[in-house]
Coordinates of N, CA and C in Angstrom, one line a residue:
M1 N 22.4 11.1 85.6 CA 23.6 10.9 86.3 C 24.6 12.1 86.1
S2 N 25.2 12.6 87.2 CA 26.1 13.7 87.0 C 27.3 13.3 86.2
R3 N 27.8 14.3 85.4 CA 28.9 14.0 84.6 C 30.2 14.4 85.3
I4 N 30.1 14.8 86.6 CA 31.3 15.2 87.3 C 32.3 14.0 87.5
R5 N 33.5 14.3 87.3 CA 34.6 13.3 87.5 C 35.6 13.9 88.5
A6 N 35.4 13.6 89.8 CA 36.2 14.2 90.8 C 37.7 13.8 90.7
Y7 N 37.9 12.6 90.3 CA 39.3 12.0 90.3 C 39.6 11.4 88.9
P8 N 40.8 11.6 88.4 CA 41.1 11.0 87.1 C 41.2 9.5 87.3
D9 N 41.7 9.0 88.4 CA 41.9 7.5 88.6 C 42.0 7.3 90.1
R10 N 42.1 6.0 90.4 CA 42.2 5.6 91.9 C 43.5 6.1 92.5
R11 N 44.6 6.0 91.8 CA 45.8 6.5 92.4 C 45.8 7.9 92.8
V12 N 45.3 8.8 92.0 CA 45.3 10.2 92.3 C 44.3 10.4 93.5
A13 N 43.2 9.7 93.5 CA 42.3 9.8 94.6 C 42.9 9.4 95.9
G14 N 43.7 8.3 95.8 CA 44.5 7.9 97.0 C 45.5 8.9 97.5
L15 N 46.1 9.6 96.6 CA 47.1 10.6 97.0 C 46.4 11.7 97.8
H16 N 45.2 12.1 97.3 CA 44.4 13.2 97.9 C 43.9 12.7 99.3
L17 N 43.5 11.4 99.3 CA 43.0 10.9 100.6 C 44.2 10.8 101.6
G18 N 45.4 10.4 101.1 CA 46.5 10.3 102.0 C 46.9 11.6 102.6
E19 N 46.8 12.6 101.8 CA 47.2 14.0 102.3 C 46.2 14.4 103.4
Q20 N 44.9 14.0 103.3 CA 44.0 14.3 104.3 C 44.3 13.5 105.6
L21 N 44.6 12.3 105.4 CA 44.9 11.4 106.6 C 46.2 11.8 107.2
R22 N 47.1 12.3 106.5 CA 48.4 12.7 107.0 C 48.3 13.8 108.1
E23 N 47.3 14.5 108.0 CA 47.1 15.6 109.0 C 46.8 15.1 110.4
R24 N 46.5 13.8 110.5 CA 46.2 13.2 111.8 C 47.4 12.4 112.4
E25 N 47.4 12.2 113.7 CA 48.4 11.4 114.3 C 47.9 9.9 114.4
W26 N 48.7 9.0 113.9 CA 48.3 7.6 114.0 C 49.3 6.8 114.7
H27 N 48.9 5.9 115.5 CA 49.8 5.0 116.3 C 50.1 3.7 115.5
D28 N 51.4 3.6 115.1 CA 51.8 2.4 114.4 C 50.8 2.0 113.3
P29 N 50.5 2.9 112.4 CA 49.4 2.7 111.4 C 49.7 1.6 110.4
L30 N 48.6 0.9 110.1 CA 48.6 -0.1 109.1 C 47.5 0.2 108.1
V31 N 47.8 0.3 106.8 CA 46.8 0.6 105.8 C 46.3 -0.7 105.1
L32 N 45.0 -0.9 105.2 CA 44.4 -2.1 104.5 C 43.6 -1.7 103.4
G33 N 43.9 -2.2 102.2 CA 43.1 -1.9 101.0 C 42.0 -3.0 100.8
L34 N 40.8 -2.6 100.6 CA 39.7 -3.6 100.3 C 39.9 -4.0 98.8
A35 N 40.1 -5.3 98.6 CA 40.3 -5.8 97.3 C 39.0 -5.8 96.5
R36 N 39.1 -5.4 95.2 CA 40.4 -5.2 94.6 C 40.7 -3.7 94.5
G37 N 39.7 -2.9 94.0 CA 40.0 -1.5 93.7 C 40.5 -0.7 94.8
G38 N 40.1 -1.0 96.0 CA 40.6 -0.3 97.2 C 42.1 -0.4 97.4
V39 N 42.7 -1.5 96.9 CA 44.1 -1.6 97.1 C 44.9 -0.6 96.3
V40 N 44.4 -0.2 95.2 CA 45.1 0.9 94.4 C 45.1 2.2 95.2
V41 N 43.9 2.5 95.8 CA 43.8 3.7 96.6 C 44.7 3.6 97.8
A42 N 44.6 2.5 98.5 CA 45.4 2.2 99.7 C 46.9 2.3 99.5
H43 N 47.3 1.8 98.4 CA 48.8 1.9 98.1 C 49.2 3.3 98.1
A44 N 48.5 4.2 97.5 CA 48.8 5.6 97.4 C 48.8 6.2 98.9
V45 N 47.8 5.8 99.6 CA 47.7 6.3 101.0 C 48.9 5.9 101.8
A46 N 49.2 4.6 101.7 CA 50.4 4.1 102.4 C 51.6 4.8 102.1
E47 N 51.8 5.1 100.8 CA 52.9 5.9 100.3 C 53.0 7.2 101.0
V48 N 51.9 7.9 101.0 CA 51.9 9.3 101.6 C 52.2 9.2 103.1
L49 N 51.6 8.2 103.8 CA 51.8 8.1 105.3 C 53.1 7.4 105.7
G50 N 53.8 6.7 104.7 CA 55.0 6.0 105.0 C 54.6 4.8 105.9
A51 N 53.5 4.2 105.6 CA 53.0 3.1 106.5 C 52.9 1.8 105.7
P52 N 53.0 0.7 106.3 CA 52.9 -0.6 105.6 C 51.5 -0.8 105.0
L53 N 51.4 -1.6 104.0 CA 50.2 -1.9 103.3 C 49.8 -3.4 103.3
D54 N 48.6 -3.7 103.5 CA 48.1 -5.1 103.4 C 46.7 -5.0 102.8
V55 N 46.1 -6.2 102.7 CA 44.9 -6.3 102.0 C 43.8 -6.9 102.9
A56 N 42.5 -6.5 102.6 CA 41.3 -7.0 103.2 C 40.4 -7.5 102.1
V57 N 39.9 -8.7 102.3 CA 39.0 -9.3 101.3 C 37.6 -9.5 101.8
A58 N 36.6 -8.9 101.1 CA 35.2 -9.1 101.5 C 34.5 -9.3 100.2
R59 N 33.6 -10.2 100.1 CA 32.8 -10.5 98.9 C 31.4 -10.3 99.1
K60 N 30.8 -9.6 98.1 CA 29.4 -9.3 98.1 C 28.5 -10.5 97.9
I61 N 27.5 -10.7 98.7 CA 26.5 -11.7 98.5 C 25.3 -11.2 97.8
G62 N 25.0 -11.7 96.6 CA 24.0 -11.2 95.8 C 22.6 -11.8 96.0
A63 N 21.6 -11.0 95.7 CA 20.2 -11.5 95.8 C 20.0 -12.7 94.8
P64 N 19.1 -13.7 95.2 CA 18.8 -14.8 94.3 C 18.3 -14.3 92.9
G65 N 19.0 -14.8 91.9 CA 18.6 -14.4 90.5 C 19.2 -13.0 90.1
H66 N 19.8 -12.3 91.1 CA 20.3 -11.0 90.7 C 21.6 -10.8 91.5
P67 N 22.7 -11.5 91.1 CA 23.9 -11.6 91.9 C 24.6 -10.2 92.0
E68 N 24.3 -9.3 91.0 CA 24.9 -8.0 91.1 C 24.3 -7.1 92.2
F69 N 23.1 -7.5 92.7 CA 22.5 -6.7 93.7 C 22.9 -7.2 95.1
G70 N 23.8 -6.5 95.8 CA 24.3 -7.0 97.0 C 23.3 -6.8 98.2
V71 N 23.1 -7.9 98.9 CA 22.3 -7.9 100.1 C 23.1 -8.2 101.4
G72 N 24.4 -8.6 101.2 CA 25.3 -8.9 102.3 C 26.7 -9.0 101.8
A73 N 27.6 -9.4 102.7 CA 29.0 -9.7 102.3 C 29.6 -10.6 103.3
I74 N 30.6 -11.3 102.9 CA 31.3 -12.3 103.7 C 32.8 -12.2 103.5
T75 N 33.6 -12.5 104.5 CA 35.0 -12.6 104.4 C 35.4 -14.0 104.5
A76 N 36.8 -14.3 104.5 CA 37.2 -15.7 104.4 C 36.9 -16.4 105.7
R77 N 36.7 -15.7 106.8 CA 36.3 -16.3 108.1 C 35.2 -15.5 108.7
G78 N 34.5 -16.1 109.6 CA 33.5 -15.4 110.4 C 32.1 -15.4 109.8
E79 N 31.2 -14.7 110.4 CA 29.8 -14.7 110.0 C 29.6 -13.7 108.9
A80 N 28.6 -14.0 108.1 CA 28.2 -13.0 107.0 C 27.6 -11.8 107.6
T81 N 27.7 -10.7 106.9 CA 27.1 -9.4 107.3 C 26.0 -9.1 106.3
Y82 N 24.8 -8.8 106.8 CA 23.6 -8.6 105.9 C 23.0 -7.2 106.1
D83 N 22.5 -6.7 105.0 CA 21.7 -5.4 105.2 C 20.3 -5.9 105.5
E84 N 19.9 -5.7 106.8 CA 18.7 -6.2 107.3 C 17.5 -5.6 106.6
R85 N 17.6 -4.3 106.3 CA 16.4 -3.6 105.6 C 16.2 -4.2 104.2
T86 N 17.3 -4.5 103.5 CA 17.2 -5.0 102.2 C 16.6 -6.5 102.2
L87 N 17.1 -7.3 103.2 CA 16.5 -8.6 103.3 C 15.0 -8.6 103.6
A88 N 14.6 -7.7 104.5 CA 13.2 -7.5 104.8 C 12.4 -7.1 103.6
A89 N 13.0 -6.2 102.8 CA 12.3 -5.6 101.7 C 12.1 -6.7 100.6
L90 N 13.0 -7.6 100.5 CA 13.0 -8.7 99.5 C 12.3 -10.0 100.1
G91 N 12.0 -10.0 101.3 CA 11.4 -11.2 101.9 C 12.3 -12.3 102.1
L92 N 13.6 -12.0 102.3 CA 14.7 -13.0 102.4 C 15.1 -13.2 103.9
R93 N 15.6 -14.4 104.1 CA 16.3 -14.7 105.4 C 17.7 -15.2 105.1
P94 N 18.6 -15.1 106.0 CA 20.0 -15.5 105.8 C 20.0 -17.0 105.3
D95 N 19.2 -17.8 105.8 CA 19.2 -19.2 105.3 C 18.9 -19.4 103.8
D96 N 18.2 -18.4 103.3 CA 17.9 -18.4 101.8 C 19.2 -18.2 101.0
L97 N 20.2 -17.6 101.7 CA 21.4 -17.2 101.0 C 22.6 -18.0 101.3
A98 N 22.3 -19.2 102.0 CA 23.4 -20.0 102.5 C 24.4 -20.5 101.4
E99 N 23.8 -20.9 100.3 CA 24.6 -21.4 99.2 C 25.5 -20.3 98.6
A100 N 24.9 -19.1 98.3 CA 25.6 -18.0 97.8 C 26.7 -17.5 98.8
C101 N 26.3 -17.6 100.0 CA 27.3 -17.2 101.1 C 28.6 -18.1 101.0
E102 N 28.4 -19.4 101.0 CA 29.5 -20.3 100.9 C 30.3 -20.1 99.7
T103 N 29.7 -19.9 98.5 CA 30.4 -19.6 97.3 C 31.3 -18.4 97.4
E104 N 30.7 -17.4 97.9 CA 31.5 -16.1 98.1 C 32.6 -16.3 99.1
R105 N 32.4 -17.0 100.2 CA 33.4 -17.3 101.2 C 34.6 -18.0 100.5
A106 N 34.3 -19.0 99.7 CA 35.3 -19.8 99.0 C 36.2 -18.8 98.1
E107 N 35.5 -17.9 97.4 CA 36.2 -17.0 96.6 C 37.0 -16.0 97.4
A108 N 36.5 -15.6 98.6 CA 37.3 -14.7 99.5 C 38.6 -15.4 99.9
R109 N 38.4 -16.7 100.2 CA 39.6 -17.5 100.7 C 40.6 -17.6 99.5
R110 N 40.1 -17.9 98.3 CA 41.0 -18.0 97.2 C 41.8 -16.7 96.9
R111 N 41.1 -15.6 96.9 CA 41.7 -14.3 96.7 C 42.7 -14.0 97.8
E112 N 42.3 -14.2 99.0 CA 43.2 -13.9 100.1 C 44.5 -14.7 100.0
A113 N 44.4 -16.0 99.6 CA 45.6 -16.9 99.4 C 46.5 -16.3 98.3
V114 N 45.8 -15.9 97.2 CA 46.6 -15.4 96.1 C 47.3 -14.1 96.5
Y115 N 46.6 -13.2 97.1 CA 47.2 -11.9 97.5 C 48.3 -12.0 98.5
L116 N 48.1 -12.9 99.5 CA 49.2 -13.1 100.5 C 50.4 -13.9 100.0
G117 N 50.1 -14.7 99.1 CA 51.2 -15.5 98.5 C 52.0 -16.3 99.5
G118 N 51.4 -16.9 100.5 CA 52.1 -17.7 101.4 C 52.6 -17.0 102.7
R119 N 52.6 -15.6 102.6 CA 53.1 -14.9 103.8 C 51.9 -14.7 104.8
S120 N 52.3 -14.4 106.0 CA 51.3 -14.1 107.1 C 50.8 -12.7 106.9
P121 N 49.5 -12.4 107.2 CA 49.0 -11.0 107.2 C 49.8 -10.1 108.2
Q122 N 49.9 -8.8 107.8 CA 50.5 -7.9 108.8 C 49.7 -7.9 110.1
P123 N 50.3 -7.9 111.2 CA 49.6 -7.9 112.5 C 48.7 -6.6 112.6
R124 N 47.6 -6.8 113.2 CA 46.6 -5.7 113.3 C 46.5 -5.2 114.8
A125 N 46.9 -6.1 115.7 CA 46.6 -5.8 117.2 C 47.4 -4.6 117.6
D126 N 46.7 -3.8 118.5 CA 47.3 -2.7 119.2 C 47.9 -1.6 118.2
R127 N 47.3 -1.5 117.0 CA 47.8 -0.4 116.1 C 46.6 0.2 115.5
D128 N 46.7 1.4 115.0 CA 45.7 2.1 114.3 C 45.6 1.6 112.8
V129 N 44.4 1.0 112.5 CA 44.2 0.4 111.2 C 43.3 1.3 110.4
L130 N 43.8 1.5 109.2 CA 43.0 2.4 108.2 C 42.5 1.5 107.1
L131 N 41.2 1.2 107.1 CA 40.6 0.4 106.1 C 40.2 1.3 104.9
I132 N 40.7 1.0 103.7 CA 40.6 1.9 102.6 C 39.8 1.3 101.4
D133 N 38.9 2.0 100.8 CA 38.3 1.5 99.6 C 38.2 2.6 98.6
D134 N 37.9 2.3 97.3 CA 37.8 3.4 96.3 C 36.5 4.2 96.4
G135 N 35.6 3.7 97.2 CA 34.3 4.4 97.4 C 33.4 3.6 98.3
L136 N 32.4 4.2 98.8 CA 31.4 3.6 99.7 C 30.0 3.8 99.1
A137 N 29.4 2.7 98.6 CA 28.1 2.8 98.0 C 27.0 2.3 99.0
T138 N 26.8 1.0 99.2 CA 25.9 0.5 100.2 C 26.6 0.3 101.5
G139 N 27.9 0.1 101.5 CA 28.7 -0.1 102.7 C 28.7 -1.5 103.3
V140 N 28.0 -2.5 102.6 CA 27.9 -3.8 103.2 C 29.3 -4.5 103.2
T141 N 30.1 -4.4 102.1 CA 31.4 -5.1 102.1 C 32.3 -4.4 103.1
A142 N 32.2 -3.1 103.3 CA 33.1 -2.4 104.3 C 32.7 -2.9 105.7
R143 N 31.4 -3.1 105.9 CA 31.0 -3.5 107.3 C 31.6 -4.9 107.5
A144 N 31.5 -5.8 106.5 CA 32.0 -7.2 106.7 C 33.5 -7.2 107.0
A145 N 34.2 -6.4 106.2 CA 35.7 -6.3 106.4 C 36.0 -5.7 107.8
A146 N 35.2 -4.7 108.2 CA 35.5 -4.1 109.5 C 35.3 -5.1 110.6
H147 N 34.2 -5.9 110.5 CA 34.0 -6.9 111.5 C 35.2 -7.9 111.6
A148 N 35.7 -8.3 110.5 CA 36.8 -9.2 110.5 C 38.1 -8.5 111.1
V149 N 38.3 -7.3 110.8 CA 39.5 -6.6 111.3 C 39.4 -6.4 112.8
R150 N 38.2 -6.2 113.3 CA 37.9 -6.0 114.7 C 38.3 -7.3 115.5
E151 N 38.2 -8.4 114.9 CA 38.6 -9.7 115.6 C 40.0 -9.7 115.9
A152 N 40.8 -8.9 115.2 CA 42.3 -8.9 115.5 C 42.7 -7.9 116.5
K153 N 41.7 -7.2 117.1 CA 41.9 -6.3 118.2 C 42.8 -5.1 117.9
P154 N 42.5 -4.3 116.9 CA 43.3 -3.1 116.6 C 43.1 -2.1 117.7
R155 N 44.1 -1.2 117.8 CA 43.9 -0.1 118.8 C 42.7 0.8 118.4
S156 N 42.6 1.1 117.1 CA 41.5 1.8 116.5 C 41.3 1.4 115.1
L157 N 40.1 1.6 114.6 CA 39.8 1.2 113.2 C 39.1 2.3 112.5
A158 N 39.7 2.9 111.5 CA 39.0 3.9 110.7 C 38.8 3.4 109.3
F159 N 37.7 3.9 108.7 CA 37.4 3.6 107.3 C 37.6 4.9 106.5
A160 N 38.2 4.8 105.4 CA 38.4 6.1 104.6 C 38.3 5.7 103.1
A161 N 37.7 6.7 102.4 CA 37.5 6.5 101.0 C 37.4 7.9 100.3
P162 N 37.7 8.0 99.0 CA 37.6 9.3 98.3 C 36.2 9.8 98.2
V163 N 35.2 8.9 98.1 CA 33.8 9.3 97.9 C 32.9 8.3 98.5
C164 N 31.9 8.8 99.2 CA 30.9 8.0 99.9 C 29.5 8.4 99.7
A165 N 28.6 7.5 99.6 CA 27.2 7.8 99.7 C 26.9 8.3 101.1
P166 N 26.3 9.4 101.3 CA 26.1 10.0 102.7 C 25.4 9.0 103.7
E167 N 24.4 8.3 103.2 CA 23.7 7.4 104.1 C 24.5 6.2 104.5
A168 N 25.3 5.7 103.6 CA 26.2 4.6 103.9 C 27.3 5.0 104.8
A169 N 27.8 6.2 104.7 CA 28.8 6.7 105.6 C 28.3 6.8 107.0
M170 N 27.1 7.3 107.1 CA 26.5 7.5 108.4 C 26.2 6.1 109.1
N171 N 25.7 5.2 108.3 CA 25.5 3.8 108.8 C 26.7 3.1 109.3
L172 N 27.8 3.4 108.6 CA 29.1 2.6 108.9 C 29.7 3.1 110.2
K173 N 29.3 4.2 110.7 CA 29.9 4.8 111.9 C 29.7 3.9 113.1
S174 N 28.7 3.0 113.1 CA 28.5 2.1 114.2 C 29.5 0.9 114.2
D175 N 30.2 0.7 113.1 CA 31.0 -0.4 112.9 C 32.5 -0.1 113.0
V176 N 32.9 1.2 112.9 CA 34.3 1.6 113.0 C 34.4 2.8 114.0
D177 N 35.6 3.2 114.3 CA 35.8 4.3 115.2 C 35.6 5.6 114.5
E178 N 35.9 5.6 113.2 CA 35.8 6.9 112.4 C 35.6 6.6 111.0
V179 N 34.9 7.4 110.3 CA 34.7 7.4 108.8 C 35.2 8.7 108.2
V180 N 36.1 8.5 107.3 CA 36.7 9.7 106.6 C 36.4 9.6 105.1
C181 N 35.6 10.6 104.6 CA 35.2 10.6 103.2 C 35.6 12.0 102.7
L182 N 36.3 12.1 101.6 CA 36.7 13.4 101.0 C 35.4 14.0 100.4
L183 N 34.6 13.2 99.8 CA 33.4 13.7 99.2 C 32.2 12.9 99.6
M184 N 31.1 13.5 100.0 CA 29.8 12.8 100.3 C 28.7 13.6 99.5
P185 N 28.7 13.4 98.2 CA 27.7 14.1 97.4 C 26.3 13.6 97.5
D186 N 25.4 14.6 97.6 CA 24.0 14.2 97.7 C 23.5 13.5 96.4
E187 N 24.2 13.8 95.3 CA 23.8 13.2 94.0 C 24.5 11.9 93.7
F188 N 25.0 11.3 94.8 CA 25.8 10.0 94.6 C 24.8 8.9 94.0
R189 N 25.3 8.3 92.9 CA 24.6 7.2 92.3 C 25.5 5.9 92.3
A190 N 26.7 6.1 92.0 CA 27.7 4.9 91.9 C 29.1 5.4 92.1
V191 N 30.0 4.6 92.6 CA 31.4 5.0 92.9 C 32.0 5.4 91.6
G192 N 31.8 4.7 90.5 CA 32.5 5.0 89.2 C 32.1 6.3 88.6
Q193 N 31.0 6.9 89.1 CA 30.6 8.2 88.6 C 31.6 9.3 88.9
W194 N 32.4 9.0 89.9 CA 33.3 10.1 90.4 C 34.8 9.9 89.9
Y195 N 35.0 8.9 89.0 CA 36.3 8.7 88.5 C 36.3 8.8 86.9
G196 N 37.4 9.4 86.4 CA 37.5 9.4 85.0 C 37.8 8.0 84.5
N197 N 38.8 7.3 85.1 CA 39.2 5.9 84.8 C 38.8 5.0 85.9
F198 N 37.8 4.1 85.7 CA 37.4 3.2 86.8 C 37.4 1.8 86.3
D199 N 38.5 1.5 85.5 CA 38.7 0.1 85.0 C 38.8 -0.8 86.2
Q200 N 38.4 -2.1 85.9 CA 38.4 -3.1 87.0 C 39.9 -3.4 87.3
T201 N 40.2 -3.5 88.6 CA 41.5 -3.9 89.0 C 41.6 -5.4 89.0
T202 N 42.8 -5.9 88.6 CA 42.9 -7.4 88.5 C 43.7 -7.9 89.7
D203 N 43.6 -9.3 89.8 CA 44.4 -9.9 90.9 C 45.9 -9.7 90.7
D204 N 46.4 -9.7 89.5 CA 47.8 -9.5 89.3 C 48.2 -8.1 89.7
E205 N 47.4 -7.1 89.5 CA 47.7 -5.7 89.9 C 47.7 -5.6 91.4
V206 N 46.8 -6.3 92.1 CA 46.8 -6.3 93.6 C 48.1 -6.9 94.1
V207 N 48.4 -8.1 93.6 CA 49.7 -8.7 94.0 C 50.9 -7.8 93.8
E208 N 50.9 -7.2 92.6 CA 52.1 -6.3 92.3 C 52.1 -5.1 93.3
L209 N 51.0 -4.5 93.6 CA 51.0 -3.4 94.6 C 51.4 -3.8 96.0
L210 N 50.9 -4.9 96.4 CA 51.2 -5.4 97.7 C 52.7 -5.8 97.8
G211 N 53.2 -6.3 96.7 CA 54.7 -6.7 96.7 C 55.6 -5.5 96.7
S212 N 55.1 -4.4 96.1 CA 55.9 -3.2 96.1 C 56.0 -2.5 97.4
K213 N 55.1 -2.8 98.4 CA 55.2 -2.2 99.7 C 55.6 -3.2 100.8
S214 N 56.1 -4.4 100.3 CA 56.5 -5.4 101.3 C 57.9 -5.1 101.8

């Protein structure tokens, strides 16, 4: 694994990403951070753009017996999104993952309720929405979040991250209007590889960041 650390932490990565995005014209932009780590990056992007910040929640659906290996993702509402090639390779069908799917949907709902704190989400309709994460590995959670945002009928939907796996970035282009990645290294192995500090972001940190931009 490469020893390269492109960014000292998520906030610095977000500032770099924000500067890149500021070169574009956005119509009534809304920045959405994918919880949890993506909210830290998104907060910095929103700061640079002078745009409001909100949160998107998508939960990975793990393979049976290997919950850390994501085969799909789910949001608080709507259908699950699956990586069809991975399902085929593992000999799985969506029905085989129904229990895991509902468990993760319940967790998505819990987190969304905690992060929103009783307020309504920022409106998405007829505005340019920027969906931000700290990185793109398989892309399955980003795809699930993008499908949920699309339901709100934004004017446009862009996904942006400081670092992306090249294949995942290419595959995501069919789900959003644009994919912006500062780095797409061929030697990509994991998002954390590109950060000096990649500590887990907590629910409390997410709530605090969202509150500071309300």
